[in-house]
Amino acid sequence: MKFVKVAADQEIAEGGMKGVEVEGQEILLARVGGTIYGIEAICNHGYAYLEEGGLEGFNVVCPLHDGCFDIRTGQPTVPPCSEPIRSYPIRIEGADVFVGIE
Ligand code: FES
């Protein structure tokens, strides 16, 4: 796994989300409780960009059918989402955010 710089730490406010693309992988970053997490950016129930939905606590709410995933793990938490989406390791170095990809 390698870590790729994707954003500046200050670009992601508390309770905020930001979509990034790294080597063809679309990843959603979000900050909750001061920590930045990363999961796949696209809902696997239908096809929707989660960045266009909302963030409620650790739940990322899909804009299409209101299903949710846990931003910490990619696990589905509210139906109709039922299959996990990928979770990415995040590393902060100085003022930069790095995502770990295969
Ligand atoms: S497309 Fe996301 S819940 Fe249906």
Short mmCIF file of C-alpha atoms and ligand atoms in Angstrom, two decimals:
data_model
loop_
_atom_site.label_atom_id
_atom_site.label_comp_id
_atom_site.label_asym_id
_atom_site.label_seq_id
_atom_site.Cartn_x
_atom_site.Cartn_y
_atom_site.Cartn_z
CA MET A 1 0.00 0.00 0.00
CA LYS A 2 1.16 3.49 -0.74
CA PHE A 3 -0.03 6.77 0.73
CA VAL A 4 -0.95 9.57 -1.67
CA LYS A 5 -1.44 13.22 -0.74
CA VAL A 6 -5.04 14.19 -1.56
CA ALA A 7 -5.88 17.38 0.32
CA ALA A 8 -4.77 19.96 2.80
CA ASP A 9 -5.95 19.23 6.34
CA GLN A 10 -7.70 22.62 6.54
CA GLU A 11 -9.82 21.90 3.45
CA ILE A 12 -12.04 19.56 5.45
CA ALA A 13 -13.95 21.32 8.21
CA GLU A 14 -15.52 19.54 11.17
CA GLY A 15 -18.69 17.88 9.87
CA GLY A 16 -17.60 18.53 6.30
CA MET A 17 -17.03 16.22 3.34
CA LYS A 18 -14.84 16.36 0.28
CA GLY A 19 -14.60 14.01 -2.68
CA VAL A 20 -11.19 13.26 -4.17
CA GLU A 21 -9.91 11.01 -6.94
CA VAL A 22 -6.73 9.03 -6.56
CA GLU A 23 -5.48 6.93 -9.45
CA GLY A 24 -9.00 6.28 -10.68
CA GLN A 25 -10.45 5.59 -7.24
CA GLU A 26 -13.09 8.03 -6.06
CA ILE A 27 -12.89 8.58 -2.32
CA LEU A 28 -15.00 10.57 0.10
CA LEU A 29 -13.19 12.27 2.96
CA ALA A 30 -15.07 13.53 6.01
CA ARG A 31 -14.10 14.90 9.40
CA VAL A 32 -15.98 13.84 12.51
CA GLY A 33 -14.81 14.54 16.05
CA GLY A 34 -11.63 16.08 14.65
CA THR A 35 -10.61 12.90 12.79
CA ILE A 36 -10.62 12.57 9.00
CA TYR A 37 -11.95 9.30 7.56
CA GLY A 38 -12.14 8.00 4.01
CA ILE A 39 -14.58 5.65 2.28
CA GLU A 40 -15.62 4.96 -1.30
CA ALA A 41 -17.34 8.01 -2.75
CA ILE A 42 -20.14 6.20 -4.57
CA CYS A 43 -23.08 4.41 -2.97
CA ASN A 44 -23.27 0.75 -3.97
CA HIS A 45 -27.04 0.47 -3.57
CA GLY A 46 -27.78 2.42 -6.71
CA TYR A 47 -25.31 4.91 -7.98
CA ALA A 48 -24.98 8.19 -6.16
CA TYR A 49 -22.17 10.42 -5.02
CA LEU A 50 -22.27 10.39 -1.24
CA GLU A 51 -20.69 13.84 -1.13
CA GLU A 52 -24.05 15.16 -2.36
CA GLY A 53 -25.77 13.64 0.66
CA GLY A 54 -25.29 14.56 4.29
CA LEU A 55 -23.23 13.69 7.32
CA GLU A 56 -25.08 12.91 10.56
CA GLY A 57 -22.64 11.97 13.27
CA PHE A 58 -20.66 9.07 11.81
CA ASN A 59 -23.39 8.32 9.26
CA VAL A 60 -22.94 9.36 5.65
CA VAL A 61 -26.45 9.71 4.23
CA CYS A 62 -26.93 8.81 0.57
CA PRO A 63 -28.74 11.53 -1.38
CA LEU A 64 -30.73 9.05 -3.45
CA HIS A 65 -32.60 6.77 -1.00
CA ASP A 66 -31.35 7.98 2.40
CA GLY A 67 -29.41 4.80 3.16
CA CYS A 68 -26.31 5.28 5.34
CA PHE A 69 -22.76 4.07 5.77
CA ASP A 70 -20.46 4.50 8.76
CA ILE A 71 -17.69 6.87 7.69
CA ARG A 72 -15.26 5.02 10.00
CA THR A 73 -15.67 1.60 8.45
CA GLY A 74 -17.78 1.73 5.27
CA GLN A 75 -20.30 -0.61 6.93
CA PRO A 76 -23.96 -0.05 6.03
CA THR A 77 -25.93 1.37 8.97
CA VAL A 78 -29.31 2.31 7.49
CA PRO A 79 -31.18 0.43 4.71
CA PRO A 80 -31.52 0.16 1.80
CA CYS A 81 -27.71 0.07 2.00
CA SER A 82 -26.78 -3.51 2.86
CA GLU A 83 -23.30 -4.16 1.50
CA PRO A 84 -20.18 -2.50 2.89
CA ILE A 85 -18.21 -0.07 0.79
CA ARG A 86 -14.48 0.22 0.93
CA SER A 87 -12.80 2.09 3.77
CA TYR A 88 -9.42 3.75 3.21
CA PRO A 89 -6.69 4.41 5.77
CA ILE A 90 -5.95 8.09 6.31
CA ARG A 91 -2.67 9.56 7.46
CA ILE A 92 -2.04 13.17 8.42
CA GLU A 93 1.47 14.50 7.96
CA GLY A 94 1.98 18.12 8.84
CA ALA A 95 -0.83 20.03 7.12
CA ASP A 96 -1.50 17.36 4.50
CA VAL A 97 -3.97 14.48 4.21
CA PHE A 98 -2.80 11.20 2.67
CA VAL A 99 -4.94 8.24 1.62
CA GLY A 100 -3.62 4.71 1.53
CA ILE A 101 -4.38 2.84 -1.70
CA GLU A 102 -3.34 -0.53 -3.08
S1 FES B 1 -28.30 4.73 -4.19
FE1 FES B 1 -27.62 5.13 -2.16
S2 FES B 1 -29.25 4.38 -0.90
FE2 FES B 1 -29.90 3.93 -2.94
#
